[in-house]
């Protein structure tokens, strides 16, 4: 059994949740990491190439697991598929013009909006001082109004979309799916309420602290069943106060729902890089301590993932990983942005829910597209279209934004946040 079991507490030690033998794993799981709009747009590019390669149309494309900014992308893909059943049921890549009309353009339009400033300012109004969920409820309303009107139960049956949040009572991964919501400790509501908004699930998955306070889970102790928490007054009190925060607090890559049971694990990671900074005193050190802990947790998961891709002992994983801070050269592939540009400029784009410029969006979509292609073609060739049809040629979404000098100039201030939005 993989040593990741040691990272995931009792969930991984129970018989029903032990990793399946490799021969018993089925399907493809795609993990979309957190990282605000930066992640949303990077994943949008990755999905474009996965569509061109026919991976999204494969009958064994089983699960999309998402966290935070990745959940924005996943929620819109689920919405586009639900509105156009022919897309979800397609057995071939969606044509580029249809992809742009139904997937790319609406999501790009959404990321032109600053959806975080108004909800945060609402927290400061005197009549909201005693309401700790004002901001997160306001942003949930924005997701429902501007991103998706779907209810959880209206998401497509295939693939299964899993939006991940963090249960602050039990400290485990909470999932929102078409057929259930909950976690292995608190229990599950099966199915979710018919009127539970998908936008509210996105808000729970993406309510990164301390900007947004956690969101109430929206289920009672009586509704949540089959959890490991012992029934009784203590459990009832815990669930009555159960709040959900950003899914990245537990697992920023969204691995939990797929790694134990899927044949292939594909990870698109737009999480930030840890940057060197000179010591600035006590107020700088306090968040720095937390940042170092988060860095180690993410690095440990990444090292575990890569090492399991490289093993060959019957318990290894098949799949691939690509990141916003990487370059195609590390996959022995030519073209794309240099790794130096990726690390110092693209990965430094803010993780924010503020309006993104056309330049920022174009570069991120290009980079996600090119990195997904490199990772798939290098490490999971068996997912590529087979002979006699070769893999489709690269059609970079925004070729006019491939000049690195132009990118540097346009993204010079992309790492900075503005208090009142852009």
CSV table of C-alpha atoms in Angstrom, one decimal:
chain,number,residue,atom,x,y,z
A,1,UNK,CA,0.0,0.0,0.0
A,2,UNK,CA,1.2,3.5,-0.7
A,3,UNK,CA,2.6,5.5,2.1
A,4,UNK,CA,0.2,8.3,1.4
A,5,UNK,CA,-2.1,6.5,3.9
A,6,UNK,CA,-0.1,8.1,6.6
A,7,UNK,CA,-1.0,11.5,5.4
A,8,UNK,CA,-4.7,11.2,5.3
A,9,UNK,CA,-5.6,10.1,8.9
A,10,UNK,CA,-8.0,7.3,9.6
A,11,UNK,CA,-9.8,7.6,6.3
A,12,UNK,CA,-7.1,5.7,4.5
A,13,UNK,CA,-6.9,2.9,7.1
A,14,UNK,CA,-10.5,1.8,7.0
A,15,UNK,CA,-11.2,-1.2,4.7
A,16,UNK,CA,-13.7,0.6,2.5
A,17,UNK,CA,-11.2,3.3,1.7
A,18,UNK,CA,-8.0,1.5,1.3
A,19,UNK,CA,-6.3,2.0,-2.1
A,20,UNK,CA,-7.5,-0.5,-4.7
A,21,UNK,CA,-4.9,-2.8,-6.3
A,22,UNK,CA,-3.8,-1.4,-9.6
A,23,UNK,CA,-5.6,-4.1,-11.5
A,24,UNK,CA,-8.9,-3.1,-9.9
A,25,UNK,CA,-8.6,0.7,-10.5
A,26,UNK,CA,-10.8,2.1,-13.2
A,27,UNK,CA,-11.1,5.3,-15.3
A,28,UNK,CA,-9.4,8.6,-15.5
A,29,UNK,CA,-9.5,11.2,-12.7
A,30,UNK,CA,-8.6,14.8,-13.4
A,31,UNK,CA,-7.6,17.0,-10.5
A,32,UNK,CA,-7.8,20.8,-10.8
A,33,UNK,CA,-5.9,22.6,-8.1
A,34,UNK,CA,-6.7,25.9,-6.3
A,35,UNK,CA,-5.2,29.3,-7.0
A,36,UNK,CA,-7.9,31.8,-7.6
A,37,UNK,CA,-8.6,33.1,-11.2
A,38,UNK,CA,-5.0,32.1,-12.0
A,39,UNK,CA,-5.9,28.5,-11.5
A,40,UNK,CA,-9.3,28.9,-13.3
A,41,UNK,CA,-7.7,30.2,-16.5
A,42,UNK,CA,-4.6,27.8,-16.4
A,43,UNK,CA,-7.0,24.9,-16.1
A,44,UNK,CA,-9.2,26.3,-18.9
A,45,UNK,CA,-6.2,25.9,-21.2
A,46,UNK,CA,-5.4,22.4,-19.9
A,47,UNK,CA,-9.0,21.3,-20.6
A,48,UNK,CA,-8.8,22.7,-24.1
A,49,UNK,CA,-5.9,20.4,-24.9
A,50,UNK,CA,-7.5,17.5,-23.1
A,51,UNK,CA,-10.5,18.0,-25.3
A,52,UNK,CA,-8.4,18.1,-28.5
A,53,UNK,CA,-6.7,14.9,-27.4
A,54,UNK,CA,-10.1,13.2,-27.0
A,55,UNK,CA,-9.6,12.5,-23.3
A,56,UNK,CA,-12.7,14.4,-22.2
A,57,UNK,CA,-14.8,12.3,-24.6
A,58,UNK,CA,-13.4,8.9,-23.5
A,59,UNK,CA,-16.0,6.6,-21.9
A,60,UNK,CA,-13.5,6.0,-19.0
A,61,UNK,CA,-13.1,9.7,-18.3
A,62,UNK,CA,-14.7,9.3,-14.9
A,63,UNK,CA,-14.1,12.1,-12.4
A,64,UNK,CA,-13.2,15.8,-12.2
A,65,UNK,CA,-12.0,16.7,-8.7
A,66,UNK,CA,-11.5,20.4,-8.0
A,67,UNK,CA,-10.4,22.8,-5.3
A,68,UNK,CA,-10.9,26.5,-4.9
A,69,UNK,CA,-10.1,28.3,-8.2
A,70,UNK,CA,-10.2,24.9,-9.9
A,71,UNK,CA,-13.8,24.5,-8.7
A,72,UNK,CA,-14.8,27.7,-10.7
A,73,UNK,CA,-13.5,25.9,-13.9
A,74,UNK,CA,-15.2,22.6,-12.9
A,75,UNK,CA,-18.5,24.3,-12.1
A,76,UNK,CA,-18.6,26.0,-15.4
A,77,UNK,CA,-17.6,22.9,-17.3
A,78,UNK,CA,-20.4,21.0,-15.5
A,79,UNK,CA,-22.8,23.8,-16.4
A,80,UNK,CA,-21.8,23.8,-20.1
A,81,UNK,CA,-22.2,20.0,-20.2
A,82,UNK,CA,-25.6,20.1,-18.4
A,83,UNK,CA,-26.9,22.8,-20.8
A,84,UNK,CA,-25.7,20.9,-23.9
A,85,UNK,CA,-26.1,17.2,-23.3
A,86,UNK,CA,-24.6,16.5,-26.7
A,87,UNK,CA,-21.3,17.8,-25.4
A,88,UNK,CA,-21.3,15.5,-22.3
A,89,UNK,CA,-22.3,12.5,-24.5
A,90,UNK,CA,-19.8,13.3,-27.3
A,91,UNK,CA,-17.5,10.5,-28.3
A,92,UNK,CA,-15.1,12.8,-30.2
A,93,UNK,CA,-13.4,16.1,-29.3
A,94,UNK,CA,-15.7,19.1,-29.3
A,95,UNK,CA,-14.9,21.3,-32.3
A,96,UNK,CA,-12.9,24.4,-31.5
A,97,UNK,CA,-15.6,26.9,-32.4
A,98,UNK,CA,-18.1,25.0,-30.2
A,99,UNK,CA,-15.6,24.8,-27.3
A,100,UNK,CA,-15.0,28.6,-27.5
A,101,UNK,CA,-18.7,29.4,-27.6
A,102,UNK,CA,-19.9,27.1,-24.9
A,103,UNK,CA,-16.8,26.7,-22.6
A,104,UNK,CA,-14.1,29.2,-23.1
A,105,UNK,CA,-15.8,32.5,-23.8
A,106,UNK,CA,-18.4,32.4,-21.0
A,107,UNK,CA,-15.8,31.5,-18.4
A,108,UNK,CA,-13.4,34.1,-19.7
A,109,UNK,CA,-16.2,36.7,-19.4
A,110,UNK,CA,-16.7,35.7,-15.8
A,111,UNK,CA,-13.0,36.2,-14.9
A,112,UNK,CA,-13.2,39.7,-16.2
A,113,UNK,CA,-15.3,40.5,-13.1
A,114,UNK,CA,-14.1,41.5,-9.7
A,115,UNK,CA,-16.2,39.3,-7.5
A,116,UNK,CA,-14.3,39.6,-4.2
A,117,UNK,CA,-14.2,43.4,-3.4
A,118,UNK,CA,-17.9,44.0,-2.8
A,119,UNK,CA,-18.5,40.9,-0.6
A,120,UNK,CA,-15.4,41.8,1.5
A,121,UNK,CA,-16.6,45.4,1.9
A,122,UNK,CA,-20.0,44.2,3.0
A,123,UNK,CA,-18.3,42.7,6.1
A,124,UNK,CA,-17.3,46.2,7.2
A,125,UNK,CA,-20.8,47.5,7.3
A,126,UNK,CA,-21.9,48.0,11.0
A,127,UNK,CA,-25.0,45.9,10.7
A,128,UNK,CA,-22.9,43.0,9.5
A,129,UNK,CA,-20.3,43.1,12.3
A,130,UNK,CA,-22.0,40.2,14.2
A,131,UNK,CA,-22.6,38.1,11.1
A,132,UNK,CA,-19.4,36.2,10.3
A,133,UNK,CA,-20.6,34.7,7.0
A,134,UNK,CA,-21.6,37.9,5.3
A,135,UNK,CA,-18.8,38.0,2.7
A,136,UNK,CA,-18.9,34.3,1.8
A,137,UNK,CA,-22.6,34.3,1.4
A,138,UNK,CA,-22.4,37.3,-0.8
A,139,UNK,CA,-19.8,35.7,-3.0
A,140,UNK,CA,-21.9,32.5,-3.1
A,141,UNK,CA,-24.7,34.7,-4.5
A,142,UNK,CA,-22.3,36.1,-7.1
A,143,UNK,CA,-21.4,32.5,-8.2
A,144,UNK,CA,-25.0,31.6,-8.5
A,145,UNK,CA,-25.9,34.8,-10.4
A,146,UNK,CA,-22.9,35.1,-12.7
A,147,UNK,CA,-21.3,31.7,-13.0
A,148,UNK,CA,-23.9,28.9,-12.7
A,149,UNK,CA,-27.5,28.7,-11.8
A,150,UNK,CA,-27.3,24.9,-11.5
A,151,UNK,CA,-28.2,22.9,-8.4
A,152,UNK,CA,-25.8,20.1,-7.3
A,153,UNK,CA,-28.3,17.5,-8.4
A,154,UNK,CA,-28.4,19.0,-11.9
A,155,UNK,CA,-24.8,18.4,-12.6
A,156,UNK,CA,-24.1,15.8,-15.4
A,157,UNK,CA,-23.9,12.1,-14.4
A,158,UNK,CA,-20.6,11.7,-16.4
A,159,UNK,CA,-18.0,12.6,-15.5
A,160,UNK,CA,-18.6,12.9,-11.8
A,161,UNK,CA,-17.8,16.4,-10.6
A,162,UNK,CA,-16.4,16.5,-7.1
A,163,UNK,CA,-15.9,20.0,-5.6
A,164,UNK,CA,-13.7,19.8,-2.4
A,165,UNK,CA,-13.9,22.0,0.7
A,166,UNK,CA,-12.3,21.5,4.2
A,167,UNK,CA,-14.4,20.5,7.2
A,168,UNK,CA,-13.1,22.7,10.0
A,169,UNK,CA,-14.7,20.5,12.7
A,170,UNK,CA,-13.1,17.2,11.8
A,171,UNK,CA,-10.3,18.5,9.6
A,172,UNK,CA,-11.0,16.3,6.6
A,173,UNK,CA,-12.0,16.7,2.9
A,174,UNK,CA,-15.7,17.6,2.4
A,175,UNK,CA,-17.1,16.8,-1.0
A,176,UNK,CA,-20.0,18.2,-3.1
A,177,UNK,CA,-21.2,15.8,-5.7
A,178,UNK,CA,-24.3,15.2,-7.8
A,179,UNK,CA,-25.3,12.2,-5.6
A,180,UNK,CA,-23.9,13.3,-2.2
A,181,UNK,CA,-22.3,15.9,0.0
A,182,UNK,CA,-20.4,15.5,3.2
A,183,UNK,CA,-17.3,13.6,4.5
A,184,UNK,CA,-16.3,10.3,6.0
A,185,UNK,CA,-16.4,11.7,9.6
A,186,UNK,CA,-19.5,13.8,9.7
A,187,UNK,CA,-21.4,11.6,7.2
A,188,UNK,CA,-23.1,12.2,3.9
A,189,UNK,CA,-26.4,13.7,2.7
A,190,UNK,CA,-27.5,11.4,-0.1
A,191,UNK,CA,-28.6,13.0,-2.4
A,192,UNK,CA,-28.1,16.6,-1.6
A,193,UNK,CA,-31.1,18.8,-1.2
A,194,UNK,CA,-32.7,19.5,-4.6
A,195,UNK,CA,-32.3,23.2,-4.2
A,196,UNK,CA,-28.7,23.3,-3.0
A,197,UNK,CA,-26.9,25.7,-5.4
A,198,UNK,CA,-23.7,24.6,-7.2
A,199,UNK,CA,-22.6,28.2,-6.7
A,200,UNK,CA,-22.7,27.7,-2.9
A,201,UNK,CA,-20.5,24.6,-3.3
A,202,UNK,CA,-18.0,26.7,-5.3
A,203,UNK,CA,-18.0,29.4,-2.5
A,204,UNK,CA,-17.3,26.8,0.1
A,205,UNK,CA,-14.5,25.3,-2.0
A,206,UNK,CA,-13.0,28.7,-2.7
A,207,UNK,CA,-13.5,30.7,0.5
A,208,UNK,CA,-9.8,31.2,1.2
A,209,UNK,CA,-9.0,32.5,4.6
A,210,UNK,CA,-8.7,35.1,6.0
A,211,UNK,CA,-10.4,37.1,3.2
A,212,UNK,CA,-13.6,35.0,3.6
A,213,UNK,CA,-14.9,33.4,6.7
A,214,UNK,CA,-16.0,29.7,6.5
A,215,UNK,CA,-19.4,28.8,5.2
A,216,UNK,CA,-22.0,26.8,7.2
A,217,UNK,CA,-22.2,23.3,5.8
A,218,UNK,CA,-25.9,23.5,5.2
A,219,UNK,CA,-26.8,20.0,6.6
A,220,UNK,CA,-28.1,18.9,10.0
A,221,UNK,CA,-26.8,16.1,12.2
A,222,UNK,CA,-29.9,14.0,11.3
A,223,UNK,CA,-29.4,14.5,7.6
A,224,UNK,CA,-25.7,13.4,7.6
A,225,UNK,CA,-25.4,9.6,7.8
A,226,UNK,CA,-22.8,6.8,7.6
A,227,UNK,CA,-20.0,8.9,9.1
A,228,UNK,CA,-17.5,7.6,11.6
A,229,UNK,CA,-18.3,10.3,14.3
A,230,UNK,CA,-20.0,8.5,17.2
A,231,UNK,CA,-23.7,9.5,17.3
A,232,UNK,CA,-24.7,11.6,20.3
A,233,UNK,CA,-24.9,15.1,21.8
A,234,UNK,CA,-21.2,15.8,21.0
A,235,UNK,CA,-21.6,14.9,17.3
A,236,UNK,CA,-24.8,16.9,17.2
A,237,UNK,CA,-23.1,20.0,18.6
A,238,UNK,CA,-20.1,19.6,16.3
A,239,UNK,CA,-22.3,19.4,13.2
A,240,UNK,CA,-24.5,22.2,14.3
A,241,UNK,CA,-21.5,24.4,14.2
A,242,UNK,CA,-19.8,22.7,11.2
A,243,UNK,CA,-18.2,25.3,8.9
A,244,UNK,CA,-16.4,24.7,5.6
A,245,UNK,CA,-13.3,26.6,4.4
A,246,UNK,CA,-11.2,26.6,1.3
A,247,UNK,CA,-10.5,23.1,0.0
A,248,UNK,CA,-6.8,23.9,-0.4
A,249,UNK,CA,-6.4,24.0,3.4
A,250,UNK,CA,-6.7,20.2,3.3
A,251,UNK,CA,-5.5,19.2,-0.2
A,252,UNK,CA,-4.8,21.9,-2.7
A,253,UNK,CA,-4.4,19.5,-5.6
A,254,UNK,CA,-7.7,17.7,-5.1
A,255,UNK,CA,-6.1,14.2,-5.0
A,256,UNK,CA,-8.3,12.7,-2.3
A,257,UNK,CA,-11.3,11.7,-4.4
A,258,UNK,CA,-9.4,9.9,-7.1
A,259,UNK,CA,-6.0,8.5,-6.1
A,260,UNK,CA,-7.2,5.3,-4.4
A,261,UNK,CA,-9.6,4.1,-7.1
A,262,UNK,CA,-8.7,5.6,-10.6
A,263,UNK,CA,-6.5,3.9,-13.2
A,264,UNK,CA,-5.1,7.3,-14.4
A,265,UNK,CA,-4.5,10.4,-12.2
A,266,UNK,CA,-4.0,13.6,-14.1
A,267,UNK,CA,-3.1,16.7,-12.1
A,268,UNK,CA,-3.2,20.3,-13.3
A,269,UNK,CA,-1.5,22.4,-10.5
A,270,UNK,CA,-1.8,26.2,-10.5
A,271,UNK,CA,-0.8,26.5,-6.9
A,272,UNK,CA,1.7,29.2,-6.0
A,273,UNK,CA,5.5,28.8,-5.6
A,274,UNK,CA,7.2,29.6,-2.2
A,275,UNK,CA,9.3,32.7,-2.7
A,276,UNK,CA,12.5,33.7,-0.8
A,277,UNK,CA,12.1,36.8,1.3
A,278,UNK,CA,14.4,38.6,3.7
A,279,UNK,CA,13.3,38.6,7.4
A,280,UNK,CA,11.1,41.5,8.1
A,281,UNK,CA,10.3,41.1,11.8
A,282,UNK,CA,7.6,39.7,14.0
A,283,UNK,CA,4.5,40.6,11.9
A,284,UNK,CA,6.2,39.1,8.8
A,285,UNK,CA,7.2,35.9,10.7
A,286,UNK,CA,3.7,35.0,11.9
A,287,UNK,CA,2.2,34.3,8.5
A,288,UNK,CA,5.5,33.0,7.3
A,289,UNK,CA,5.4,30.1,9.8
A,290,UNK,CA,2.0,29.1,8.4
A,291,UNK,CA,3.4,29.5,4.8
A,292,UNK,CA,6.3,27.2,5.5
A,293,UNK,CA,3.9,24.5,6.9
A,294,UNK,CA,1.7,24.8,3.9
A,295,UNK,CA,4.8,24.6,1.6
A,296,UNK,CA,5.9,21.4,3.2
A,297,UNK,CA,2.4,19.8,3.0
A,298,UNK,CA,2.1,20.5,-0.7
A,299,UNK,CA,5.7,19.5,-1.4
A,300,UNK,CA,5.1,16.2,0.4
A,301,UNK,CA,2.0,15.4,-1.6
A,302,UNK,CA,3.8,16.4,-4.8
A,303,UNK,CA,6.8,14.2,-4.1
A,304,UNK,CA,4.6,11.3,-3.2
A,305,UNK,CA,2.6,11.7,-6.4
A,306,UNK,CA,5.7,11.9,-8.6
A,307,UNK,CA,7.4,9.0,-6.9
A,308,UNK,CA,4.3,6.8,-7.4
A,309,UNK,CA,4.2,7.7,-11.1
A,310,UNK,CA,7.8,6.5,-11.3
A,311,UNK,CA,7.3,3.2,-9.3
A,312,UNK,CA,6.6,0.0,-11.1
A,313,UNK,CA,5.6,-2.5,-8.4
A,314,UNK,CA,1.9,-3.2,-8.9
A,315,UNK,CA,0.9,-0.4,-6.5
A,316,UNK,CA,2.2,2.5,-8.5
A,317,UNK,CA,-0.1,5.1,-10.1
A,318,UNK,CA,-0.4,5.9,-13.8
A,319,UNK,CA,-0.8,9.5,-14.8
A,320,UNK,CA,0.9,12.8,-15.1
A,321,UNK,CA,1.4,16.2,-13.4
A,322,UNK,CA,1.9,19.6,-14.8
A,323,UNK,CA,2.2,23.0,-13.0
A,324,UNK,CA,2.0,26.7,-13.6
A,325,UNK,CA,5.6,27.1,-12.6
A,326,UNK,CA,7.0,24.5,-15.0
A,327,UNK,CA,8.2,24.4,-18.6
A,328,UNK,CA,7.8,22.0,-21.5
A,329,UNK,CA,11.6,21.4,-21.6
A,330,UNK,CA,11.3,19.3,-18.4
A,331,UNK,CA,9.1,16.9,-20.3
A,332,UNK,CA,11.6,16.8,-23.2
A,333,UNK,CA,9.2,18.8,-25.3
A,334,UNK,CA,10.0,21.9,-27.4
A,335,UNK,CA,8.2,25.2,-27.5
A,336,UNK,CA,6.1,27.0,-25.0
A,337,UNK,CA,7.2,29.5,-22.4
A,338,UNK,CA,10.6,29.1,-20.8
A,339,UNK,CA,10.7,27.7,-17.3
A,340,UNK,CA,12.4,30.9,-16.1
A,341,UNK,CA,9.4,32.9,-17.4
A,342,UNK,CA,7.0,30.4,-15.9
A,343,UNK,CA,8.6,30.6,-12.5
A,344,UNK,CA,9.3,34.3,-12.2
A,345,UNK,CA,6.3,35.8,-14.1
A,346,UNK,CA,3.4,33.4,-14.8
A,347,UNK,CA,3.5,31.6,-11.4
A,348,UNK,CA,3.7,35.0,-9.8
A,349,UNK,CA,0.3,36.2,-11.1
A,350,UNK,CA,-1.9,36.9,-8.1
A,351,UNK,CA,-4.2,34.2,-6.7
A,352,UNK,CA,-7.2,36.5,-6.6
A,353,UNK,CA,-10.8,36.8,-7.6
A,354,UNK,CA,-10.3,40.3,-9.0
A,355,UNK,CA,-10.7,41.2,-12.7
A,356,UNK,CA,-8.1,39.5,-14.9
A,357,UNK,CA,-6.8,41.3,-18.0
A,358,UNK,CA,-6.9,39.8,-21.5
A,359,UNK,CA,-3.1,39.5,-21.4
A,360,UNK,CA,-3.2,37.6,-18.1
A,361,UNK,CA,-6.0,35.3,-19.3
A,362,UNK,CA,-4.3,34.6,-22.7
A,363,UNK,CA,-0.9,33.7,-21.2
A,364,UNK,CA,-2.5,31.5,-18.5
A,365,UNK,CA,-4.7,29.7,-21.1
A,366,UNK,CA,-1.7,29.2,-23.4
A,367,UNK,CA,0.5,27.9,-20.6
A,368,UNK,CA,-2.1,25.4,-19.3
A,369,UNK,CA,-2.7,24.2,-22.9
A,370,UNK,CA,1.0,23.6,-23.6
A,371,UNK,CA,1.9,22.1,-20.3
A,372,UNK,CA,-1.0,19.6,-20.4
A,373,UNK,CA,0.1,18.6,-23.9
A,374,UNK,CA,3.7,18.1,-22.7
A,375,UNK,CA,2.7,16.1,-19.6
A,376,UNK,CA,0.3,13.8,-21.4
A,377,UNK,CA,2.5,13.1,-24.4
A,378,UNK,CA,5.5,12.4,-22.3
A,379,UNK,CA,4.1,10.2,-19.5
A,380,UNK,CA,0.7,8.8,-20.6
A,381,UNK,CA,1.1,8.2,-24.3
A,382,UNK,CA,-1.5,5.4,-24.1
A,383,UNK,CA,-4.2,8.2,-23.6
A,384,UNK,CA,-3.3,9.8,-26.9
A,385,UNK,CA,-5.2,9.0,-30.1
A,386,UNK,CA,-3.8,5.8,-31.5
A,387,UNK,CA,-2.6,4.8,-34.9
A,388,UNK,CA,-3.4,5.5,-37.7
A,389,UNK,CA,-4.7,8.9,-36.4
A,390,UNK,CA,-1.8,10.9,-34.8
A,391,UNK,CA,-2.3,13.3,-32.0
A,392,UNK,CA,-3.9,16.5,-33.3
A,393,UNK,CA,-1.4,19.3,-33.9
A,394,UNK,CA,-1.0,22.1,-31.3
A,395,UNK,CA,-3.3,25.0,-32.0
A,396,UNK,CA,-2.1,27.5,-29.3
A,397,UNK,CA,-5.2,29.5,-28.2
A,398,UNK,CA,-3.5,32.9,-28.3
A,399,UNK,CA,-0.3,32.7,-30.5
A,400,UNK,CA,0.0,36.5,-30.4
A,401,UNK,CA,0.9,36.2,-26.7
A,402,UNK,CA,3.9,33.8,-27.1
A,403,UNK,CA,6.5,36.5,-27.3
A,404,UNK,CA,8.2,36.4,-23.9
A,405,UNK,CA,9.3,40.1,-23.9
A,406,UNK,CA,5.7,41.1,-24.6
A,407,UNK,CA,4.5,38.8,-21.8
A,408,UNK,CA,7.0,40.2,-19.3
A,409,UNK,CA,5.9,43.8,-20.1
A,410,UNK,CA,2.2,43.0,-19.9
A,411,UNK,CA,2.4,41.0,-16.7
A,412,UNK,CA,4.9,43.2,-14.9
A,413,UNK,CA,2.4,44.1,-12.1
A,414,UNK,CA,0.2,41.0,-12.2
A,415,UNK,CA,1.5,39.8,-8.9
A,416,UNK,CA,0.1,42.7,-6.9
A,417,UNK,CA,-3.4,42.9,-5.5
A,418,UNK,CA,-5.4,46.1,-5.3
A,419,UNK,CA,-7.6,46.7,-2.3
A,420,UNK,CA,-10.5,48.1,-4.2
A,421,UNK,CA,-10.1,46.0,-7.3
A,422,UNK,CA,-8.7,46.6,-10.8
